């Protein structure tokens, strides 16, 4: 008798093929659509041919700009990644500080926790104008938007993780003579760090969203800025490679964080398997 | 030598009496087994000994001094689960108590002092049979090994009183027997006083020098909130022969209902 669907597993090589399949289908659909539209109208800009895309990539990623002598894609990437990195770093540090304090110190929790919850309900894009007014149109306001957008959720997540820790561990640490500070440093913090990386991975998506939004609205350089700039000329040949590049960067960030987590916290895997 | 006295102890939760009128004088170097049906407050009693909960009335004194309001090094504990730190290796778990005492700011040692402290933990690890597993993480250990680790971790601080909350309840019978022998040996060597809550009456009789049973003496529904559990049996075991223990156990078994299945 045939086994149930939930018990049927693809082979190792099958997994690779099945994983690639949607990408191949998408590319094939694009190629077909592009060919049909170009046959109809050779000047169509909506779905440029692969050769056009390659030429655009060559122009923005390989050739120095005639005016500035810089390669456009790298300049944009450097600007965007600097903003993103700063935003993520500040948000992570804040989340660690506030999340642990909220999770373990009853007095801080009573004072700060409702505020963090309320704060996390503010739609970040709604305060973007305020950020522009207060922090100006340059780098700071973009970094602040990213922090504003992801830090409150991360704080709440970490607080929940701290509260989830078995009480027994905290009691045990006290019977072994540890002070509050030592408990935070040696019991809570190390166990929360893997969760922090998880929270950071989940925040990567929103962080990119806020970055691109801020760049689209007011900027002079950056990946988001470029996309929205060339949109005026319907330059799909530039937009599509940029989107692919951003996706690649985001995926790379995610994979890197996962590998860092596995490397640094070897005890986590066993724990997860057990519960 | 540690003298524990419990004076007229009451505990109420939101108007409901859980424990009432508990009076105990515990001689130095006693192994007190605490038995009783579920919900009789024996774990609550242990948590009060630990200062994890405060008594509503009455007092617990160790060597004549009232208990501090929070858990301290004076009283070690082994829980049924989650007693060890999952992110530390076996050796690091045991050294934890030494490290936090030696380094107030960072709670950890480095270099020669670290090596010395870790070397000092090898003896107790040897004793509980975990020296070969000293670099493993708790998730890589069996349940019995984890509990032996929890015992070693607590004993490194040389507590006056060791509190055990159903520590062997989740273990297989064979492993449980080994760990009983270990526990008895450590009890003899250290001279500490042990309080052990257990569901297993046989275990209670085997390890204890004295057995106390908690139970409610008023069980009508309208009385349940107003009257708590108290000590209903208090049996000295230290000088009892095997036959006398057997007899006492047969006598008490049907009356400590949670253990009636033994």
Coordinates of C-alpha atoms in Angstrom, one line a residue:
Chain A
X1 CA 0.0 0.0 0.0
X2 CA 1.2 3.5 -0.8
X3 CA 2.4 5.3 2.3
X4 CA 0.7 8.5 3.4
X5 CA 1.9 11.7 1.9
X6 CA 3.2 13.0 5.2
X7 CA 5.5 9.9 5.4
X8 CA 7.0 10.2 1.9
X9 CA 10.3 12.0 1.7
X10 CA 12.3 13.2 -1.3
X11 CA 15.9 11.9 -1.7
X12 CA 18.8 14.2 -1.0
X13 CA 19.3 15.1 -4.7
X14 CA 15.5 15.4 -5.1
X15 CA 15.5 18.1 -2.4
X16 CA 18.0 20.1 -4.4
X17 CA 16.0 19.8 -7.6
X18 CA 12.7 20.6 -5.9
X19 CA 14.3 23.6 -4.3
X20 CA 15.6 24.9 -7.6
X21 CA 12.3 24.3 -9.4
X22 CA 10.4 27.5 -8.5
X23 CA 13.4 29.6 -9.4
X24 CA 13.7 27.9 -12.8
X25 CA 10.0 28.3 -13.4
X26 CA 10.1 32.0 -12.6
X27 CA 13.0 32.6 -14.9
X28 CA 11.3 30.6 -17.7
X29 CA 8.1 32.6 -17.2
X30 CA 10.0 35.8 -17.3
X31 CA 11.9 34.8 -20.5
X32 CA 8.7 33.8 -22.2
X33 CA 6.9 37.0 -21.2
X34 CA 9.8 39.1 -22.1
X35 CA 10.1 37.5 -25.6
X36 CA 6.4 37.9 -26.3
X37 CA 6.4 41.6 -25.3
X38 CA 9.6 42.4 -27.2
X39 CA 8.3 40.7 -30.3
X40 CA 5.3 42.9 -30.1
X41 CA 7.2 46.1 -29.3
X42 CA 11.0 46.1 -29.5
X43 CA 11.2 49.3 -27.4
X44 CA 9.2 47.8 -24.5
X45 CA 10.9 48.5 -21.2
X46 CA 8.7 46.5 -18.8
X47 CA 10.3 43.1 -19.2
X48 CA 13.8 43.7 -20.6
X49 CA 15.6 40.8 -22.4
X50 CA 18.5 39.1 -20.5
X51 CA 21.0 40.8 -22.8
X52 CA 19.6 44.2 -21.8
X53 CA 19.8 43.2 -18.1
X54 CA 23.4 42.1 -18.6
X55 CA 24.3 45.4 -20.2
X56 CA 22.7 47.3 -17.3
X57 CA 24.6 45.2 -14.8
X58 CA 27.8 45.9 -16.7
X59 CA 27.0 49.6 -16.6
X60 CA 26.2 49.9 -12.9
X61 CA 28.3 47.2 -11.4
X62 CA 31.4 47.0 -13.6
X63 CA 32.1 50.3 -15.2
X64 CA 33.1 53.4 -13.2
X65 CA 30.7 56.3 -13.5
X66 CA 31.9 58.8 -16.1
X67 CA 31.2 61.8 -13.9
X68 CA 32.4 60.5 -10.5
X69 CA 34.7 57.7 -11.4
X70 CA 33.0 55.4 -8.9
X71 CA 31.1 52.2 -9.5
X72 CA 27.5 53.0 -8.8
X73 CA 26.4 49.6 -7.3
X74 CA 29.3 49.5 -4.8
X75 CA 28.7 53.1 -3.7
X76 CA 25.0 52.4 -3.2
X77 CA 25.7 49.1 -1.4
X78 CA 28.3 50.6 0.9
X79 CA 25.9 53.4 1.9
X80 CA 23.0 51.1 2.5
X81 CA 24.9 48.5 4.4
X82 CA 26.5 51.1 6.6
X83 CA 23.0 52.4 7.6
X84 CA 21.6 48.9 8.0
X85 CA 24.6 47.7 10.1
X86 CA 24.4 50.8 12.4
X87 CA 20.7 50.4 12.8
X88 CA 20.9 46.7 13.5
X89 CA 23.8 47.1 16.0
X90 CA 22.1 49.9 17.9
X91 CA 18.8 48.0 18.0
X92 CA 20.5 44.8 19.1
X93 CA 22.3 46.5 22.0
X94 CA 19.1 48.3 23.1
X95 CA 17.1 45.1 22.9
X96 CA 19.6 43.2 24.9
X97 CA 19.8 45.8 27.6
X98 CA 16.0 46.5 27.9
X99 CA 14.9 43.0 27.2
X100 CA 17.0 41.4 29.9
X101 CA 16.3 44.1 32.4
X102 CA 12.5 43.8 31.7
X103 CA 12.7 40.1 31.9
X104 CA 14.5 39.7 35.2
X105 CA 14.2 42.8 37.3
X106 CA 10.6 43.2 38.7
X107 CA 11.0 47.0 39.3
X108 CA 12.2 47.7 35.8
X109 CA 9.5 45.5 34.4
X110 CA 6.8 47.3 36.3
X111 CA 8.1 50.7 35.1
X112 CA 9.3 50.0 31.6
X113 CA 7.4 47.0 30.2
X114 CA 4.0 48.7 29.5
X115 CA 5.9 51.6 27.8
X116 CA 7.8 49.3 25.5
X117 CA 4.5 47.5 24.5
X118 CA 2.9 50.9 23.8
X119 CA 5.9 52.1 21.9
X120 CA 6.0 49.0 19.7
X121 CA 2.5 49.8 18.5
X122 CA 3.6 53.1 16.9
X123 CA 3.8 52.5 13.1
X124 CA 7.4 53.5 12.4
X125 CA 6.6 54.9 8.9
X126 CA 4.1 57.3 10.5
X127 CA 6.9 58.9 12.6
X128 CA 9.3 59.1 9.7
X129 CA 8.4 62.7 9.0
X130 CA 9.1 63.5 12.7
X131 CA 12.5 61.8 12.4
X132 CA 13.3 63.8 9.3
X133 CA 12.3 67.0 11.1
X134 CA 14.2 66.2 14.3
X135 CA 17.3 64.4 13.0
X136 CA 17.6 66.0 9.5
X137 CA 17.6 64.4 6.1
X138 CA 21.0 62.7 6.3
X139 CA 22.2 59.4 7.8
X140 CA 21.0 59.7 11.3
X141 CA 17.3 59.8 10.6
X142 CA 17.6 56.6 8.5
X143 CA 19.4 54.7 11.2
X144 CA 16.9 55.9 13.8
X145 CA 14.0 54.7 11.6
X146 CA 15.5 51.2 11.5
X147 CA 16.1 51.2 15.3
X148 CA 12.6 52.5 15.9
X149 CA 11.2 49.9 13.6
X150 CA 12.8 46.8 15.0
X151 CA 14.1 47.4 18.5
X152 CA 10.7 47.4 20.4
X153 CA 9.8 44.0 18.9
X154 CA 13.2 42.6 19.7
X155 CA 13.0 43.9 23.3
X156 CA 9.6 42.2 23.8
X157 CA 10.9 39.0 22.3
X158 CA 13.9 38.9 24.6
X159 CA 11.9 39.8 27.6
X160 CA 9.6 36.8 26.8
X161 CA 12.7 34.5 26.4
X162 CA 14.1 35.6 29.8
X163 CA 10.8 35.0 31.5
X164 CA 10.5 31.6 29.8
X165 CA 13.7 30.4 31.6
X166 CA 12.9 27.8 34.2
X167 CA 12.6 29.4 37.7
X168 CA 14.6 26.5 39.0
X169 CA 17.8 27.8 37.3
X170 CA 17.5 31.2 38.9
X171 CA 16.9 29.7 42.3
X172 CA 19.7 27.2 41.9
X173 CA 22.1 30.1 40.9
X174 CA 21.1 31.9 44.1
X175 CA 21.8 28.9 46.3
X176 CA 25.2 28.7 44.6
X177 CA 25.9 32.3 45.9
X178 CA 25.4 34.3 42.7
X179 CA 24.4 37.9 42.9
X180 CA 21.8 39.5 40.6
X181 CA 24.5 40.8 38.4
X182 CA 26.3 37.5 38.3
X183 CA 23.0 35.7 37.4
X184 CA 22.5 38.1 34.5
X185 CA 26.0 37.8 33.3
X186 CA 26.5 34.0 33.7
X187 CA 23.0 32.5 33.6
X188 CA 20.7 34.8 31.7
X189 CA 22.9 36.5 29.1
X190 CA 24.5 33.4 27.7
X191 CA 21.2 31.6 27.3
X192 CA 19.5 34.6 25.8
X193 CA 22.3 35.3 23.2
X194 CA 21.2 32.5 20.8
X195 CA 17.6 33.9 21.1
X196 CA 19.0 37.3 20.3
X197 CA 20.5 36.1 17.1
X198 CA 17.1 34.4 16.2
X199 CA 15.4 37.7 16.9
X200 CA 17.9 39.6 14.8
X201 CA 17.4 37.2 11.9
X202 CA 13.6 37.7 12.0
X203 CA 14.2 41.5 12.1
X204 CA 16.4 41.5 9.0
X205 CA 13.3 41.7 6.7
X206 CA 11.7 44.7 8.5
X207 CA 15.1 46.4 8.8
X208 CA 15.5 46.3 5.0
X209 CA 12.0 47.5 4.6
X210 CA 12.6 50.6 6.7
X211 CA 16.0 51.2 5.1
X212 CA 14.6 51.2 1.5
X213 CA 11.6 53.3 2.6
X214 CA 13.8 56.0 4.2
X215 CA 16.2 56.0 1.2
X216 CA 13.3 56.2 -1.2
X217 CA 12.0 59.3 0.4
X218 CA 15.1 61.3 1.1
X219 CA 18.6 60.3 0.1
X220 CA 21.4 60.9 -2.3
X221 CA 22.9 57.5 -2.4
X222 CA 21.8 54.0 -1.5
X223 CA 20.2 50.9 -3.0
X224 CA 16.7 52.1 -2.3
X225 CA 17.4 55.6 -3.5
X226 CA 18.7 54.2 -6.9
X227 CA 15.7 52.0 -7.5
X228 CA 13.3 54.9 -6.9
X229 CA 15.4 57.3 -8.9
X230 CA 15.5 55.1 -12.1
X231 CA 11.8 54.3 -11.7
X232 CA 11.2 57.7 -13.3
X233 CA 12.7 56.3 -16.6
X234 CA 11.0 52.9 -16.2
X235 CA 14.5 51.5 -16.1
X236 CA 13.5 47.9 -15.2
X237 CA 16.9 46.8 -16.5
X238 CA 18.4 48.5 -13.5
X239 CA 15.7 47.9 -10.9
X240 CA 15.5 44.1 -11.4
X241 CA 19.2 43.5 -10.8
X242 CA 19.1 45.8 -7.8
X243 CA 16.2 43.9 -6.3
X244 CA 18.0 40.6 -6.9
X245 CA 21.2 42.0 -5.3
X246 CA 19.3 43.3 -2.2
X247 CA 17.6 39.9 -1.9
X248 CA 21.0 38.2 -2.1
X249 CA 22.5 40.5 0.6
X250 CA 19.5 39.8 2.9
X251 CA 19.8 36.1 2.4
X252 CA 23.5 36.2 3.0
X253 CA 22.9 38.0 6.2
X254 CA 20.5 35.4 7.4
X255 CA 22.7 32.5 6.6
X256 CA 25.7 34.1 8.2
X257 CA 23.8 34.7 11.4
X258 CA 22.6 31.2 11.5
X259 CA 26.1 29.9 11.1
X260 CA 27.4 32.2 13.8
X261 CA 24.8 31.0 16.1
X262 CA 25.6 27.3 15.5
X263 CA 29.3 28.0 16.0
X264 CA 29.0 30.0 19.1
X265 CA 26.3 28.1 21.0
X266 CA 27.0 24.4 20.5
X267 CA 24.7 23.5 23.5
X268 CA 21.6 24.9 21.8
X269 CA 21.0 22.2 19.3
X270 CA 20.7 19.4 21.9
X271 CA 18.3 21.6 24.0
X272 CA 16.1 22.2 21.0
X273 CA 16.0 18.6 20.1
X274 CA 14.9 17.7 23.6
X275 CA 12.0 20.0 24.2
Chain B
X1 CA 26.6 20.6 62.9
X2 CA 23.3 22.2 61.8
X3 CA 20.2 22.4 63.9
X4 CA 17.0 23.2 62.1
X5 CA 13.8 24.2 63.9
X6 CA 10.4 24.9 62.5
X7 CA 8.1 26.8 64.8
X8 CA 4.3 26.9 64.3
X9 CA 4.6 27.3 60.6
X10 CA 1.5 28.4 58.5
X11 CA 1.2 29.1 54.8
X12 CA -1.9 30.5 53.2
X13 CA -2.5 31.3 49.5
X14 CA -5.2 33.8 48.9
X15 CA -7.1 32.8 52.0
X16 CA -6.7 29.1 51.5
X17 CA -4.7 27.4 54.2
X18 CA -2.1 25.1 52.7
X19 CA 0.0 24.2 55.7
X20 CA -0.7 24.8 59.4
X21 CA 0.9 24.3 62.8
X22 CA 4.0 22.6 61.6
X23 CA 6.5 22.2 64.5
X24 CA 9.8 20.3 64.0
X25 CA 13.0 20.1 65.9
X26 CA 15.6 18.5 63.5
X27 CA 18.7 17.1 65.1
X28 CA 22.0 17.8 63.4
X29 CA 22.9 15.4 60.5
X30 CA 19.4 14.2 59.9
X31 CA 18.0 12.9 56.6
X32 CA 14.4 13.9 56.7
X33 CA 12.1 12.2 54.2
X34 CA 8.9 14.1 53.5
X35 CA 6.0 12.1 52.0
X36 CA 2.3 12.8 51.5
X37 CA -0.4 12.8 48.9
X38 CA -0.3 15.4 46.0
X39 CA -1.3 18.9 47.1
X40 CA -0.5 18.3 50.7
X41 CA 1.9 21.1 50.8
X42 CA 5.1 19.1 51.1
X43 CA 6.7 21.0 48.2
X44 CA 5.5 24.3 49.6
X45 CA 7.2 23.3 52.9
X46 CA 10.4 22.7 50.9
X47 CA 10.1 26.0 49.1
X48 CA 9.8 27.8 52.5
X49 CA 12.9 26.0 53.7
X50 CA 14.6 27.4 50.5
X51 CA 13.1 31.0 51.1
X52 CA 11.6 30.7 47.7
X53 CA 8.3 31.4 49.5
X54 CA 7.7 33.2 52.8
X55 CA 5.7 31.7 55.6
X56 CA 2.4 33.4 56.4
X57 CA 3.0 32.8 60.1
X58 CA 5.7 31.1 62.2
X59 CA 9.4 30.8 61.6
X60 CA 12.1 28.5 60.4
X61 CA 15.5 28.8 62.1
X62 CA 18.8 27.3 61.3
X63 CA 21.2 27.2 64.2
X64 CA 19.0 29.6 66.0
X65 CA 18.9 32.2 63.2
X66 CA 15.8 33.0 61.2
X67 CA 16.0 32.2 57.5
X68 CA 17.1 35.0 55.2
X69 CA 14.3 36.3 52.9
X70 CA 15.9 34.8 49.8
X71 CA 17.8 31.7 48.7
X72 CA 21.4 31.6 49.9
X73 CA 24.5 29.4 49.8
X74 CA 23.5 28.0 53.3
X75 CA 20.9 25.8 51.6
X76 CA 21.6 23.8 48.5
X77 CA 18.9 22.4 46.3
X78 CA 18.3 19.7 43.7
X79 CA 15.1 19.9 41.7
X80 CA 13.5 17.2 39.7
X81 CA 14.3 19.1 36.5
X82 CA 16.1 22.1 35.2
X83 CA 18.6 21.9 38.1
X84 CA 21.7 22.4 35.9
X85 CA 22.7 25.1 33.5
X86 CA 22.3 23.9 29.9
X87 CA 24.8 26.3 28.5
X88 CA 27.7 25.1 30.7
X89 CA 29.6 21.9 30.5
X90 CA 29.6 19.4 33.4
X91 CA 32.8 20.9 34.8
X92 CA 31.7 24.4 34.3
X93 CA 28.4 23.6 36.1
X94 CA 30.2 22.4 39.1
X95 CA 32.8 25.2 39.1
X96 CA 30.0 27.8 38.9
X97 CA 29.6 28.1 42.6
X98 CA 33.3 28.6 43.1
X99 CA 33.7 31.1 40.3
X100 CA 30.9 33.4 41.5
X101 CA 32.4 33.4 45.0
X102 CA 35.9 34.2 43.8
X103 CA 35.0 36.9 41.2
X104 CA 32.3 39.3 42.3
X105 CA 32.4 41.4 39.1
X106 CA 32.6 38.9 36.3
X107 CA 31.5 35.7 38.1
X108 CA 34.2 33.8 36.3
X109 CA 37.9 33.1 36.6
X110 CA 40.7 33.1 34.1
X111 CA 44.1 31.6 33.7
X112 CA 45.8 29.9 36.6
X113 CA 43.0 30.6 39.1
X114 CA 40.5 29.1 36.7
X115 CA 42.6 26.0 36.3
X116 CA 43.0 25.6 40.0
X117 CA 39.3 26.0 40.7
X118 CA 38.4 23.5 37.9
X119 CA 41.0 21.1 39.3
X120 CA 39.3 21.4 42.7
X121 CA 36.0 20.2 41.2
X122 CA 37.5 17.0 39.8
X123 CA 37.2 15.3 43.2
X124 CA 33.5 15.6 43.6
X125 CA 33.0 14.8 39.9
X126 CA 35.0 11.6 40.5
X127 CA 32.8 10.9 43.5
X128 CA 29.5 11.2 41.5
X129 CA 31.1 9.3 38.6
X130 CA 31.1 12.1 36.1
X131 CA 34.7 12.8 35.6
X132 CA 34.9 11.2 32.2
X133 CA 31.9 13.3 31.1
X134 CA 33.3 16.6 32.4
X135 CA 33.4 18.3 29.0
X136 CA 29.9 17.3 27.9
X137 CA 26.8 19.6 28.0
X138 CA 23.9 18.5 30.1
X139 CA 21.7 17.8 27.0
X140 CA 24.3 15.0 26.2
X141 CA 23.8 13.3 29.6
X142 CA 21.2 10.8 30.7
X143 CA 18.6 11.8 33.3
X144 CA 20.5 10.0 36.1
X145 CA 23.8 11.7 35.1
X146 CA 22.1 15.1 35.1
X147 CA 20.8 14.6 38.6
X148 CA 24.2 13.4 39.8
X149 CA 25.7 16.6 38.3
X150 CA 23.0 18.7 40.1
X151 CA 24.1 17.0 43.4
X152 CA 27.8 17.7 42.8
X153 CA 27.0 21.2 41.8
X154 CA 25.1 21.8 45.0
X155 CA 27.7 20.1 47.2
X156 CA 30.7 22.1 46.0
X157 CA 29.3 24.9 48.1
X158 CA 29.3 22.7 51.2
X159 CA 25.7 23.8 52.2
X160 CA 24.5 23.2 55.8
X161 CA 21.2 22.0 54.5
X162 CA 20.5 20.2 51.2
X163 CA 17.0 20.3 49.9
X164 CA 15.8 17.6 47.4
X165 CA 12.5 18.1 45.6
X166 CA 11.6 14.7 44.2
X167 CA 15.1 14.5 42.7
X168 CA 15.0 10.9 41.6
X169 CA 11.3 10.7 40.6
X170 CA 12.1 10.6 36.8
X171 CA 14.8 8.0 36.9
X172 CA 14.7 4.3 36.0
X173 CA 14.7 1.9 39.0
X174 CA 18.2 0.6 38.4
X175 CA 19.7 4.0 38.1
X176 CA 17.7 5.2 41.1
X177 CA 19.3 2.5 43.2
X178 CA 22.8 3.6 42.2
X179 CA 22.1 7.2 43.0
X180 CA 20.6 6.2 46.4
X181 CA 23.9 4.6 47.3
X182 CA 25.7 7.7 46.2
X183 CA 23.3 9.9 48.2
X184 CA 23.8 7.9 51.4
X185 CA 27.6 7.9 51.0
X186 CA 27.6 11.7 50.5
X187 CA 25.2 12.2 53.5
X188 CA 27.6 10.3 55.7
X189 CA 30.7 12.1 54.5
X190 CA 29.4 15.6 54.6
X191 CA 27.5 15.8 57.9
X192 CA 24.9 18.0 56.4
X193 CA 21.2 17.9 57.0
X194 CA 19.0 16.7 54.1
X195 CA 15.3 17.3 53.5
X196 CA 13.9 15.2 50.7
X197 CA 10.4 15.4 49.3
X198 CA 9.4 12.2 47.5
X199 CA 6.5 10.2 46.2
X200 CA 8.3 6.9 46.7
X201 CA 7.6 5.6 50.1
X202 CA 10.3 2.9 49.8
X203 CA 12.9 5.6 48.9
X204 CA 11.7 7.6 51.9
X205 CA 12.3 4.7 54.2
X206 CA 15.6 3.6 52.6
X207 CA 17.3 7.0 52.7
X208 CA 15.8 8.8 55.7
X209 CA 16.9 8.9 59.3
X210 CA 13.5 10.3 60.0
X211 CA 10.2 10.3 58.1
X212 CA 7.5 12.9 58.2
X213 CA 4.2 12.7 56.4
X214 CA 2.1 15.7 55.6
X215 CA -1.7 15.3 55.2
X216 CA -4.9 17.1 55.7
X217 CA -6.8 16.0 58.7
X218 CA -10.1 17.7 57.6
X219 CA -11.2 16.7 54.2
X220 CA -14.9 17.7 53.9
X221 CA -15.2 20.0 50.9
X222 CA -16.4 23.0 53.0
X223 CA -13.4 22.5 55.3
X224 CA -10.7 22.2 52.7
X225 CA -10.1 26.0 52.4
X226 CA -10.0 26.6 56.1
X227 CA -7.8 23.8 57.3
X228 CA -4.4 23.0 55.8
X229 CA -2.1 20.0 55.9
X230 CA 0.1 19.3 58.8
X231 CA 2.5 16.6 60.0
X232 CA 0.5 13.5 60.6
X233 CA 3.3 11.0 61.0
X234 CA 6.7 11.5 62.5
X235 CA 8.8 8.3 62.5
X236 CA 12.4 8.1 63.6
X237 CA 14.2 5.7 61.4
X238 CA 17.8 6.0 62.4
X239 CA 17.9 3.3 65.0
X240 CA 15.1 1.2 63.5
X241 CA 16.0 -2.3 62.2
X242 CA 15.0 -3.4 58.7
X243 CA 12.1 -5.3 60.2
X244 CA 10.8 -2.3 62.1
X245 CA 11.1 -0.1 59.0
X246 CA 9.1 -2.7 57.0
X247 CA 6.4 -2.7 59.6
X248 CA 6.2 1.0 59.8
X249 CA 6.0 1.3 56.1
X250 CA 3.2 -1.3 55.9
X251 CA 1.3 0.7 58.5
X252 CA 1.7 4.1 56.9
X253 CA 1.3 3.1 53.3
X254 CA -2.5 3.0 53.1
X255 CA -2.8 6.3 55.0
X256 CA -0.5 8.3 52.7
X257 CA -2.8 7.9 49.8
X258 CA -0.6 9.0 47.0
X259 CA 1.8 6.2 47.9
X260 CA -0.9 3.6 48.3
X261 CA 0.0 1.9 45.0
X262 CA 3.3 0.7 46.4

